[in-house]
mmCIF file of C-alpha atoms and ligand atoms in Angstrom:
data_model
loop_
_atom_site.group_PDB
_atom_site.id
_atom_site.type_symbol
_atom_site.label_atom_id
_atom_site.label_comp_id
_atom_site.label_asym_id
_atom_site.label_seq_id
_atom_site.Cartn_x
_atom_site.Cartn_y
_atom_site.Cartn_z
ATOM 1 C CA MET Q 962 -18.697 7.165 8.152
ATOM 2 C CA MET Q 963 -15.457 5.927 6.640
ATOM 3 C CA ALA Q 964 -12.607 5.143 9.035
ATOM 4 C CA VAL Q 965 -9.902 5.383 6.365
ATOM 5 C CA ILE Q 966 -9.583 7.440 3.195
ATOM 6 C CA THR Q 967 -6.990 6.589 0.591
ATOM 7 C CA PHE Q 968 -6.338 7.323 -3.064
ATOM 8 C CA GLY Q 969 -3.937 6.239 -5.778
ATOM 9 C CA GLU Q 970 -3.568 4.194 -8.907
ATOM 10 C CA SER Q 971 -4.933 0.709 -9.341
ATOM 11 C CA MET Q 972 -3.880 -1.278 -12.376
ATOM 12 C CA VAL Q 973 -4.615 -4.506 -14.102
ATOM 13 C CA LEU Q 974 -1.853 -6.912 -13.164
ATOM 14 C CA MET Q 975 -0.835 -9.530 -15.697
ATOM 15 C CA ASP Q 976 0.554 -12.268 -13.516
ATOM 16 C CA PRO Q 977 2.621 -14.940 -15.350
ATOM 17 C CA GLU Q 978 1.490 -18.513 -14.882
ATOM 18 C CA ARG Q 979 5.068 -19.666 -14.498
ATOM 19 C CA SER Q 980 8.476 -18.323 -13.579
ATOM 20 C CA GLY Q 981 11.108 -17.415 -16.140
ATOM 21 C CA ARG Q 982 11.966 -14.567 -18.475
ATOM 22 C CA LEU Q 983 8.896 -12.662 -19.562
ATOM 23 C CA GLU Q 984 9.725 -12.899 -23.250
ATOM 24 C CA ASN Q 985 9.284 -16.667 -22.967
ATOM 25 C CA VAL Q 986 6.098 -16.661 -20.902
ATOM 26 C CA SER Q 987 2.846 -16.915 -22.844
ATOM 27 C CA ARG Q 988 0.091 -17.264 -20.255
ATOM 28 C CA PHE Q 989 -0.924 -14.706 -17.673
ATOM 29 C CA GLU Q 990 -3.668 -14.425 -15.114
ATOM 30 C CA LYS Q 991 -5.424 -11.065 -15.020
ATOM 31 C CA ARG Q 992 -5.589 -9.636 -11.505
ATOM 32 C CA ILE Q 993 -6.019 -6.285 -9.730
ATOM 33 C CA ALA Q 994 -3.086 -4.428 -8.171
ATOM 34 C CA GLY Q 995 -2.208 -1.075 -6.668
ATOM 35 C CA ALA Q 996 -0.721 -0.269 -3.297
ATOM 36 C CA GLU Q 997 -3.599 1.844 -1.955
ATOM 37 C CA SER Q 998 -6.296 -0.466 -3.274
ATOM 38 C CA ASN Q 999 -4.430 -3.438 -1.760
ATOM 39 C CA VAL Q 1000 -4.471 -1.660 1.600
ATOM 40 C CA SER Q 1001 -8.172 -0.895 1.135
ATOM 41 C CA ILE Q 1002 -9.040 -4.511 0.409
ATOM 42 C CA ALA Q 1003 -6.961 -5.718 3.349
ATOM 43 C CA LEU Q 1004 -8.703 -3.288 5.712
ATOM 44 C CA SER Q 1005 -12.133 -4.135 4.402
ATOM 45 C CA ARG Q 1006 -11.512 -7.855 4.917
ATOM 46 C CA LEU Q 1007 -10.630 -7.060 8.533
ATOM 47 C CA GLY Q 1008 -13.971 -5.300 8.917
ATOM 48 C CA HIS Q 1009 -12.922 -1.646 8.632
ATOM 49 C CA ARG Q 1010 -14.754 0.943 6.537
ATOM 50 C CA VAL Q 1011 -12.465 2.327 3.873
ATOM 51 C CA SER Q 1012 -12.910 4.603 0.905
ATOM 52 C CA TRP Q 1013 -10.604 4.321 -2.131
ATOM 53 C CA ILE Q 1014 -10.587 7.265 -4.547
ATOM 54 C CA SER Q 1015 -9.098 7.149 -8.028
ATOM 55 C CA ARG Q 1016 -9.549 7.606 -11.739
ATOM 56 C CA LEU Q 1017 -10.047 4.526 -13.883
ATOM 57 C CA GLY Q 1018 -10.196 4.273 -17.649
ATOM 58 C CA LYS Q 1019 -13.716 3.831 -19.015
ATOM 59 C CA ASP Q 1020 -12.657 0.450 -20.357
ATOM 60 C CA PRO Q 1021 -13.175 -3.208 -19.370
ATOM 61 C CA PHE Q 1022 -10.064 -3.147 -17.156
ATOM 62 C CA GLY Q 1023 -11.308 -0.089 -15.265
ATOM 63 C CA LEU Q 1024 -14.721 -1.661 -14.815
ATOM 64 C CA GLY Q 1025 -13.124 -4.898 -13.587
ATOM 65 C CA ILE Q 1026 -11.092 -3.033 -10.958
ATOM 66 C CA TYR Q 1027 -14.141 -1.031 -9.874
ATOM 67 C CA ARG Q 1028 -16.275 -4.135 -9.480
ATOM 68 C CA GLY Q 1029 -13.464 -6.082 -7.824
ATOM 69 C CA LEU Q 1030 -12.980 -3.439 -5.146
ATOM 70 C CA ARG Q 1031 -16.693 -2.944 -4.653
ATOM 71 C CA GLY Q 1032 -17.047 -6.695 -4.270
ATOM 72 C CA GLU Q 1033 -14.434 -6.590 -1.520
ATOM 73 C CA GLY Q 1034 -16.576 -4.089 0.369
ATOM 74 C CA VAL Q 1035 -14.403 -1.045 -0.368
ATOM 75 C CA ASP Q 1036 -16.295 2.231 -0.845
ATOM 76 C CA VAL Q 1037 -15.712 3.231 -4.477
ATOM 77 C CA SER Q 1038 -18.243 6.058 -4.639
ATOM 78 C CA GLY Q 1039 -15.388 8.544 -5.188
ATOM 79 C CA VAL Q 1040 -14.028 6.754 -8.266
ATOM 80 C CA ILE Q 1041 -14.165 8.726 -11.516
ATOM 81 C CA PHE Q 1042 -14.284 7.018 -14.920
ATOM 82 C CA ASP Q 1043 -12.036 8.888 -17.328
ATOM 83 C CA GLU Q 1044 -13.394 8.943 -20.887
ATOM 84 C CA THR Q 1045 -10.096 9.698 -22.585
ATOM 85 C CA ARG Q 1046 -7.322 7.873 -20.713
ATOM 86 C CA PRO Q 1047 -6.831 4.130 -20.227
ATOM 87 C CA THR Q 1048 -6.521 2.091 -17.059
ATOM 88 C CA GLY Q 1049 -2.862 1.387 -16.237
ATOM 89 C CA LEU Q 1050 -1.379 -2.040 -16.686
ATOM 90 C CA TYR Q 1051 1.572 -3.895 -15.262
ATOM 91 C CA PHE Q 1052 3.274 -7.248 -15.688
ATOM 92 C CA LYS Q 1053 5.063 -9.259 -13.055
ATOM 93 C CA GLU Q 1054 8.063 -11.383 -13.916
ATOM 94 C CA ARG Q 1055 8.857 -14.263 -11.622
ATOM 95 C CA LYS Q 1056 12.594 -14.622 -11.780
ATOM 96 C CA ALA Q 1057 14.087 -18.077 -11.519
ATOM 97 C CA HIS Q 1058 15.916 -17.134 -8.299
ATOM 98 C CA GLY Q 1059 12.668 -16.228 -6.556
ATOM 99 C CA ALA Q 1060 12.545 -12.418 -6.863
ATOM 100 C CA THR Q 1061 9.683 -10.646 -8.657
ATOM 101 C CA GLY Q 1062 10.301 -8.013 -11.370
ATOM 102 C CA VAL Q 1063 7.697 -5.529 -12.622
ATOM 103 C CA TYR Q 1064 7.070 -3.823 -15.974
ATOM 104 C CA TYR Q 1065 4.703 -0.853 -15.955
ATOM 105 C CA TYR Q 1066 2.452 0.375 -18.768
ATOM 106 C CA ARG Q 1067 0.921 3.298 -16.919
ATOM 107 C CA ALA Q 1068 2.304 6.530 -18.403
ATOM 108 C CA GLY Q 1069 -0.670 8.755 -19.298
ATOM 109 C CA SER Q 1070 -3.093 6.494 -17.456
ATOM 110 C CA ALA Q 1071 -6.429 7.675 -16.090
ATOM 111 C CA ALA Q 1072 -5.075 7.648 -12.538
ATOM 112 C CA SER Q 1073 -2.116 9.819 -13.491
ATOM 113 C CA ALA Q 1074 -4.658 12.584 -14.284
ATOM 114 C CA LEU Q 1075 -6.021 12.565 -10.727
ATOM 115 C CA THR Q 1076 -6.351 16.092 -9.292
ATOM 116 C CA THR Q 1077 -6.934 17.648 -5.883
ATOM 117 C CA ALA Q 1078 -10.513 18.482 -6.906
ATOM 118 C CA ASP Q 1079 -11.212 14.772 -7.559
ATOM 119 C CA LEU Q 1080 -10.571 13.969 -3.888
ATOM 120 C CA ASN Q 1081 -13.489 15.981 -2.463
ATOM 121 C CA GLY Q 1082 -11.573 16.527 0.767
ATOM 122 C CA GLU Q 1083 -14.470 18.551 2.161
ATOM 123 C CA THR Q 1084 -16.465 15.302 2.493
ATOM 124 C CA TRP Q 1085 -13.894 13.541 4.721
ATOM 125 C CA GLN Q 1086 -15.319 15.035 7.923
ATOM 126 C CA GLY Q 1087 -15.316 12.350 10.619
ATOM 127 C CA ALA Q 1088 -12.855 9.964 8.943
ATOM 128 C CA GLN Q 1089 -9.973 8.942 11.192
ATOM 129 C CA ILE Q 1090 -7.047 8.177 8.903
ATOM 130 C CA LEU Q 1091 -5.693 9.358 5.555
ATOM 131 C CA PHE Q 1092 -3.336 6.798 4.001
ATOM 132 C CA VAL Q 1093 -0.987 7.952 1.221
ATOM 133 C CA THR Q 1094 1.989 6.381 -0.517
ATOM 134 C CA GLY Q 1095 5.050 7.633 -2.332
ATOM 135 C CA ILE Q 1096 3.799 6.044 -5.543
ATOM 136 C CA THR Q 1097 1.126 8.671 -6.197
ATOM 137 C CA PRO Q 1098 3.431 11.739 -6.210
ATOM 138 C CA ALA Q 1099 5.641 9.934 -8.744
ATOM 139 C CA LEU Q 1100 2.794 9.593 -11.267
ATOM 140 C CA SER Q 1101 2.342 13.220 -12.375
ATOM 141 C CA GLU Q 1102 2.430 16.832 -11.245
ATOM 142 C CA SER Q 1103 -1.321 16.862 -10.550
ATOM 143 C CA CYS Q 1104 -1.035 13.652 -8.505
ATOM 144 C CA ARG Q 1105 1.818 15.154 -6.496
ATOM 145 C CA GLU Q 1106 -0.214 18.283 -5.780
ATOM 146 C CA ALA Q 1107 -3.151 16.103 -4.781
ATOM 147 C CA VAL Q 1108 -1.054 14.227 -2.219
ATOM 148 C CA PHE Q 1109 0.180 17.415 -0.553
ATOM 149 C CA ALA Q 1110 -3.288 18.986 -0.613
ATOM 150 C CA ALA Q 1111 -4.835 15.811 0.831
ATOM 151 C CA VAL Q 1112 -2.303 15.706 3.646
ATOM 152 C CA ASP Q 1113 -3.022 19.346 4.503
ATOM 153 C CA THR Q 1114 -6.787 18.775 4.396
ATOM 154 C CA ALA Q 1115 -6.521 15.701 6.602
ATOM 155 C CA ARG Q 1116 -4.395 17.549 9.149
ATOM 156 C CA GLN Q 1117 -6.832 20.464 9.217
ATOM 157 C CA GLN Q 1118 -9.639 18.000 9.913
ATOM 158 C CA GLY Q 1119 -7.747 16.340 12.754
ATOM 159 C CA MET Q 1120 -7.222 13.068 10.873
ATOM 160 C CA THR Q 1121 -4.125 10.918 11.363
ATOM 161 C CA VAL Q 1122 -1.904 10.901 8.272
ATOM 162 C CA VAL Q 1123 -0.133 7.621 7.541
ATOM 163 C CA PHE Q 1124 2.573 7.577 4.875
ATOM 164 C CA ASP Q 1125 4.104 4.509 3.255
ATOM 165 C CA PRO Q 1126 7.051 5.724 1.126
ATOM 166 C CA ASN Q 1127 6.697 2.792 -1.314
ATOM 167 C CA TYR Q 1128 9.673 3.931 -3.386
ATOM 168 C CA ARG Q 1129 9.397 2.740 -6.997
ATOM 169 C CA GLY Q 1130 12.677 3.315 -8.809
ATOM 170 C CA LYS Q 1131 11.003 2.614 -12.155
ATOM 171 C CA LEU Q 1132 8.781 5.683 -11.679
ATOM 172 C CA TRP Q 1133 11.237 8.368 -10.584
ATOM 173 C CA GLY Q 1134 14.825 9.084 -9.627
ATOM 174 C CA GLY Q 1135 16.124 8.636 -6.115
ATOM 175 C CA LYS Q 1136 17.052 12.294 -5.641
ATOM 176 C CA GLU Q 1137 13.626 13.629 -6.513
ATOM 177 C CA ALA Q 1138 11.927 10.854 -4.556
ATOM 178 C CA ARG Q 1139 14.059 11.564 -1.493
ATOM 179 C CA SER Q 1140 13.113 15.229 -1.464
ATOM 180 C CA VAL Q 1141 9.362 14.654 -1.985
ATOM 181 C CA MET Q 1142 9.168 11.712 0.406
ATOM 182 C CA ARG Q 1143 10.930 13.682 3.139
ATOM 183 C CA GLN Q 1144 8.440 16.527 2.706
ATOM 184 C CA ILE Q 1145 5.508 14.144 3.077
ATOM 185 C CA ALA Q 1146 7.118 12.344 6.021
ATOM 186 C CA ALA Q 1147 7.553 15.697 7.778
ATOM 187 C CA LYS Q 1148 3.792 16.249 7.625
ATOM 188 C CA ALA Q 1149 2.762 12.673 8.448
ATOM 189 C CA ASP Q 1150 1.885 11.272 11.862
ATOM 190 C CA VAL Q 1151 3.033 7.762 10.972
ATOM 191 C CA VAL Q 1152 5.719 6.713 8.467
ATOM 192 C CA LEU Q 1153 6.172 3.078 7.420
ATOM 193 C CA PRO Q 1154 9.435 2.730 5.434
ATOM 194 C CA GLY Q 1155 11.338 -0.371 4.455
ATOM 195 C CA VAL Q 1156 15.045 -0.246 5.297
ATOM 196 C CA GLY Q 1157 16.004 0.696 1.709
ATOM 197 C CA GLU Q 1158 13.487 3.541 1.721
ATOM 198 C CA GLY Q 1159 14.755 4.625 5.121
ATOM 199 C CA VAL Q 1160 18.310 4.763 3.780
ATOM 200 C CA LEU Q 1161 17.128 6.771 0.765
ATOM 201 C CA MET Q 1162 15.182 9.231 2.897
ATOM 202 C CA THR Q 1163 17.617 9.711 5.768
ATOM 203 C CA GLY Q 1164 21.073 8.439 4.786
ATOM 204 C CA SER Q 1165 21.081 6.329 7.964
ATOM 205 C CA GLU Q 1166 21.328 2.566 7.669
ATOM 206 C CA GLU Q 1167 20.280 1.201 11.058
ATOM 207 C CA PRO Q 1168 16.531 0.927 11.737
ATOM 208 C CA ALA Q 1169 16.807 2.866 15.012
ATOM 209 C CA ALA Q 1170 18.760 5.658 13.311
ATOM 210 C CA ILE Q 1171 16.278 5.763 10.402
ATOM 211 C CA ALA Q 1172 13.384 6.036 12.843
ATOM 212 C CA PHE Q 1173 15.166 8.742 14.807
ATOM 213 C CA ALA Q 1174 15.897 10.758 11.649
ATOM 214 C CA LEU Q 1175 12.300 10.530 10.408
ATOM 215 C CA ARG Q 1176 10.963 11.470 13.825
ATOM 216 C CA SER Q 1177 13.305 14.464 13.826
ATOM 217 C CA LEU Q 1178 11.656 15.556 10.563
ATOM 218 C CA GLY Q 1179 8.262 15.597 12.286
ATOM 219 C CA ALA Q 1180 6.725 12.111 12.119
ATOM 220 C CA LYS Q 1181 5.296 10.967 15.464
ATOM 221 C CA GLN Q 1182 5.525 7.219 14.916
ATOM 222 C CA VAL Q 1183 7.956 5.416 12.622
ATOM 223 C CA VAL Q 1184 7.857 1.704 11.888
ATOM 224 C CA VAL Q 1185 10.759 0.364 9.838
ATOM 225 C CA LYS Q 1186 9.898 -2.882 8.047
ATOM 226 C CA LEU Q 1187 12.578 -5.563 8.269
ATOM 227 C CA GLY Q 1188 10.967 -8.214 6.032
ATOM 228 C CA PRO Q 1189 10.792 -11.699 7.618
ATOM 229 C CA GLU Q 1190 12.745 -10.342 10.609
ATOM 230 C CA GLY Q 1191 9.781 -8.205 11.719
ATOM 231 C CA ALA Q 1192 9.902 -4.449 12.315
ATOM 232 C CA TRP Q 1193 11.493 -1.735 14.427
ATOM 233 C CA TYR Q 1194 9.159 0.902 15.843
ATOM 234 C CA ALA Q 1195 9.800 4.214 17.557
ATOM 235 C CA THR Q 1196 7.521 6.813 19.135
ATOM 236 C CA SER Q 1197 8.202 9.562 21.671
ATOM 237 C CA GLU Q 1198 7.405 7.109 24.507
ATOM 238 C CA ASP Q 1199 8.671 3.777 23.333
ATOM 239 C CA GLU Q 1200 10.824 1.928 20.814
ATOM 240 C CA GLY Q 1201 11.676 -1.682 20.128
ATOM 241 C CA LYS Q 1202 11.723 -4.617 17.750
ATOM 242 C CA VAL Q 1203 8.799 -6.893 17.011
ATOM 243 C CA GLN Q 1204 9.741 -10.327 15.717
ATOM 244 C CA GLY Q 1205 8.288 -11.375 12.353
ATOM 245 C CA PHE Q 1206 6.397 -14.593 11.576
ATOM 246 C CA SER Q 1207 8.102 -17.408 9.758
ATOM 247 C CA VAL Q 1208 6.343 -18.501 6.537
ATOM 248 C CA GLN Q 1209 7.139 -20.033 3.138
ATOM 249 C CA GLN Q 1210 7.456 -17.056 0.771
ATOM 250 C CA VAL Q 1211 5.892 -17.346 -2.698
ATOM 251 C CA ASP Q 1212 5.647 -13.711 -3.864
ATOM 252 C CA GLU Q 1213 6.817 -10.744 -1.801
ATOM 253 C CA VAL Q 1214 4.901 -8.081 -3.766
ATOM 254 C CA GLY Q 1215 2.044 -6.750 -1.648
ATOM 255 C CA ALA Q 1216 3.688 -7.534 1.698
ATOM 256 C CA GLY Q 1217 4.226 -3.863 2.503
ATOM 257 C CA ASP Q 1218 0.600 -3.029 1.741
ATOM 258 C CA ALA Q 1219 -0.615 -5.847 3.969
ATOM 259 C CA PHE Q 1220 1.757 -4.609 6.682
ATOM 260 C CA ALA Q 1221 0.341 -1.092 6.396
ATOM 261 C CA ALA Q 1222 -3.224 -2.409 6.599
ATOM 262 C CA GLY Q 1223 -2.364 -4.444 9.693
ATOM 263 C CA TYR Q 1224 -0.871 -1.391 11.345
ATOM 264 C CA LEU Q 1225 -3.849 0.822 10.455
ATOM 265 C CA SER Q 1226 -6.201 -1.878 11.697
ATOM 266 C CA GLY Q 1227 -4.365 -1.954 15.034
ATOM 267 C CA MET Q 1228 -4.595 1.842 15.291
ATOM 268 C CA LEU Q 1229 -8.322 1.769 14.547
ATOM 269 C CA ASP Q 1230 -8.862 -0.932 17.183
ATOM 270 C CA GLY Q 1231 -6.951 1.091 19.779
ATOM 271 C CA LEU Q 1232 -4.063 -1.382 20.126
ATOM 272 C CA THR Q 1233 -0.691 -0.264 21.455
ATOM 273 C CA VAL Q 1234 2.009 0.533 18.896
ATOM 274 C CA ALA Q 1235 3.798 -2.759 19.619
ATOM 275 C CA GLU Q 1236 0.558 -4.746 19.229
ATOM 276 C CA SER Q 1237 -0.245 -2.929 15.994
ATOM 277 C CA VAL Q 1238 3.217 -3.743 14.664
ATOM 278 C CA LYS Q 1239 2.664 -7.413 15.521
ATOM 279 C CA ARG Q 1240 -0.625 -7.381 13.603
ATOM 280 C CA ALA Q 1241 1.181 -5.648 10.734
ATOM 281 C CA CYS Q 1242 3.908 -8.318 10.684
ATOM 282 C CA ALA Q 1243 1.292 -11.074 10.641
ATOM 283 C CA MET Q 1244 -0.501 -9.459 7.701
ATOM 284 C CA GLY Q 1245 2.781 -9.048 5.813
ATOM 285 C CA ALA Q 1246 3.659 -12.688 6.406
ATOM 286 C CA LEU Q 1247 0.275 -13.916 5.197
ATOM 287 C CA ALA Q 1248 0.496 -11.757 2.067
ATOM 288 C CA VAL Q 1249 3.707 -13.404 0.837
ATOM 289 C CA THR Q 1250 2.394 -16.957 1.102
ATOM 290 C CA GLY Q 1251 0.532 -16.759 -2.219
ATOM 291 C CA THR Q 1252 0.659 -15.088 -5.623
ATOM 292 C CA GLY Q 1253 -1.339 -11.931 -6.322
ATOM 293 C CA ASP Q 1254 -1.062 -8.763 -4.291
ATOM 294 C CA TYR Q 1255 -4.005 -9.325 -1.956
ATOM 295 C CA GLU Q 1256 -5.738 -12.627 -2.755
ATOM 296 C CA ASN Q 1257 -4.152 -14.375 0.209
ATOM 297 C CA LEU Q 1258 -5.102 -11.759 2.762
ATOM 298 C CA PRO Q 1259 -7.097 -12.974 5.744
ATOM 299 C CA ASP Q 1260 -10.358 -12.008 7.331
ATOM 300 C CA ARG Q 1261 -10.243 -11.162 11.011
ATOM 301 C CA GLU Q 1262 -10.791 -14.714 12.233
ATOM 302 C CA GLU Q 1263 -8.003 -16.111 10.031
ATOM 303 C CA LEU Q 1264 -5.664 -13.357 11.140
ATOM 304 C CA GLU Q 1265 -6.311 -13.988 14.829
ATOM 305 C CA ARG Q 1266 -5.831 -17.721 14.314
ATOM 306 C CA PHE Q 1267 -2.527 -17.108 12.526
ATOM 307 C CA ILE Q 1268 -1.257 -14.766 15.255
ATOM 308 C CA SER Q 1269 -2.184 -17.197 18.013
ATOM 309 C CA GLY Q 1270 -0.577 -20.083 16.112
ATOM 310 C CA ALA Q 1271 -3.788 -22.159 16.285
ATOM 311 C CA SER Q 1272 -4.458 -24.581 13.417
ATOM 312 C CA GLU Q 1273 -7.516 -24.306 11.211
ATOM 313 C CA GLU Q 1274 -10.325 -26.873 11.140
ATOM 314 C CA THR Q 1275 -10.582 -27.390 7.377
ATOM 315 C CA ARG Q 1276 -12.982 -30.349 7.186
HETATM 316 O O1 LIG Y 2033 2.800 -2.880 -3.302
HETATM 317 C C1 LIG Y 2033 2.334 -3.543 -4.435
HETATM 318 C C2 LIG Y 2033 2.265 -2.555 -5.537
HETATM 319 O O2 LIG Y 2033 3.561 -2.172 -5.855
HETATM 320 C C3 LIG Y 2033 1.637 -3.102 -6.761
HETATM 321 O O3 LIG Y 2033 0.321 -3.482 -6.507
HETATM 322 C C4 LIG Y 2033 1.657 -2.157 -7.909
HETATM 323 O O4 LIG Y 2033 0.884 -0.147 -6.955
HETATM 324 C C5 LIG Y 2033 1.718 -0.734 -7.565
HETATM 325 C C6 LIG Y 2033 2.899 -0.009 -7.972
HETATM 326 O O5 LIG Y 2033 2.729 1.140 -8.314
HETATM 327 O O6 LIG Y 2033 3.983 -0.554 -7.964
#
């Protein structure tokens, strides 16, 4: 039985070989990207059973994503190959000052045609967690409906619903996003915003105030990500800050997904909230030390070594 169910869009990522303006870059490495599939890969590497559901184009990119995820041990039996729509695509741009920009080519993609019926919610019996992000409801009307239906199904089945707002300003406007993300947060057990997302969703600026506002909406646990600083968590019993890990950052994209996977992994292992947040921070830190959304993610042994500060025997 799967521990975690998730669904959303995975794309081919064209990752530039060097930094600089994209119009001047000529070589790219083809990789796999997508918030929910990143979380799935991260969880699978930590030894958890996870099912990722989506639509992929019936094209070489879709097949590559399917095989890549299957190779990582993610259950892809719920993936549908769409005969008429392509797999989405996106390009990263490594700006000279260190930030990463993104350019999407995903309008009308196979994943944007995902529907509630594709999710087969009736087969989730026994799974513990549903993980959803705020990217999926921004893709299309049918995707938005699917997110709300999935959350309702998961709640009916006694699953824990975890929501990462993952606001993408290139996909939808802040006003619409705020309204939809607040509705999902109100139905979720756990919400994992960054500070900017927290501000968008609540109007509050301080992590403690953001957590309080989201808990007032209905969420039971809120963990506000503070980047290299760590995270602020709040539940009905406890709140506090967990210090982040200090690393050399190469590419920050994917850090939030790694964080989410670390937190879910802690929940599945029965850790306390504070311990889960520490695992989440460690995963986020490891994710930013390399390029690619997930390539640098650890297995369980590497993660434990990193958290304990022990050095690796490499030869
Ligand atoms: O969190 C990383 C994701 O943003 C990236 O993999 C692409 O899913 C993606 C998106 O929609 O931005």
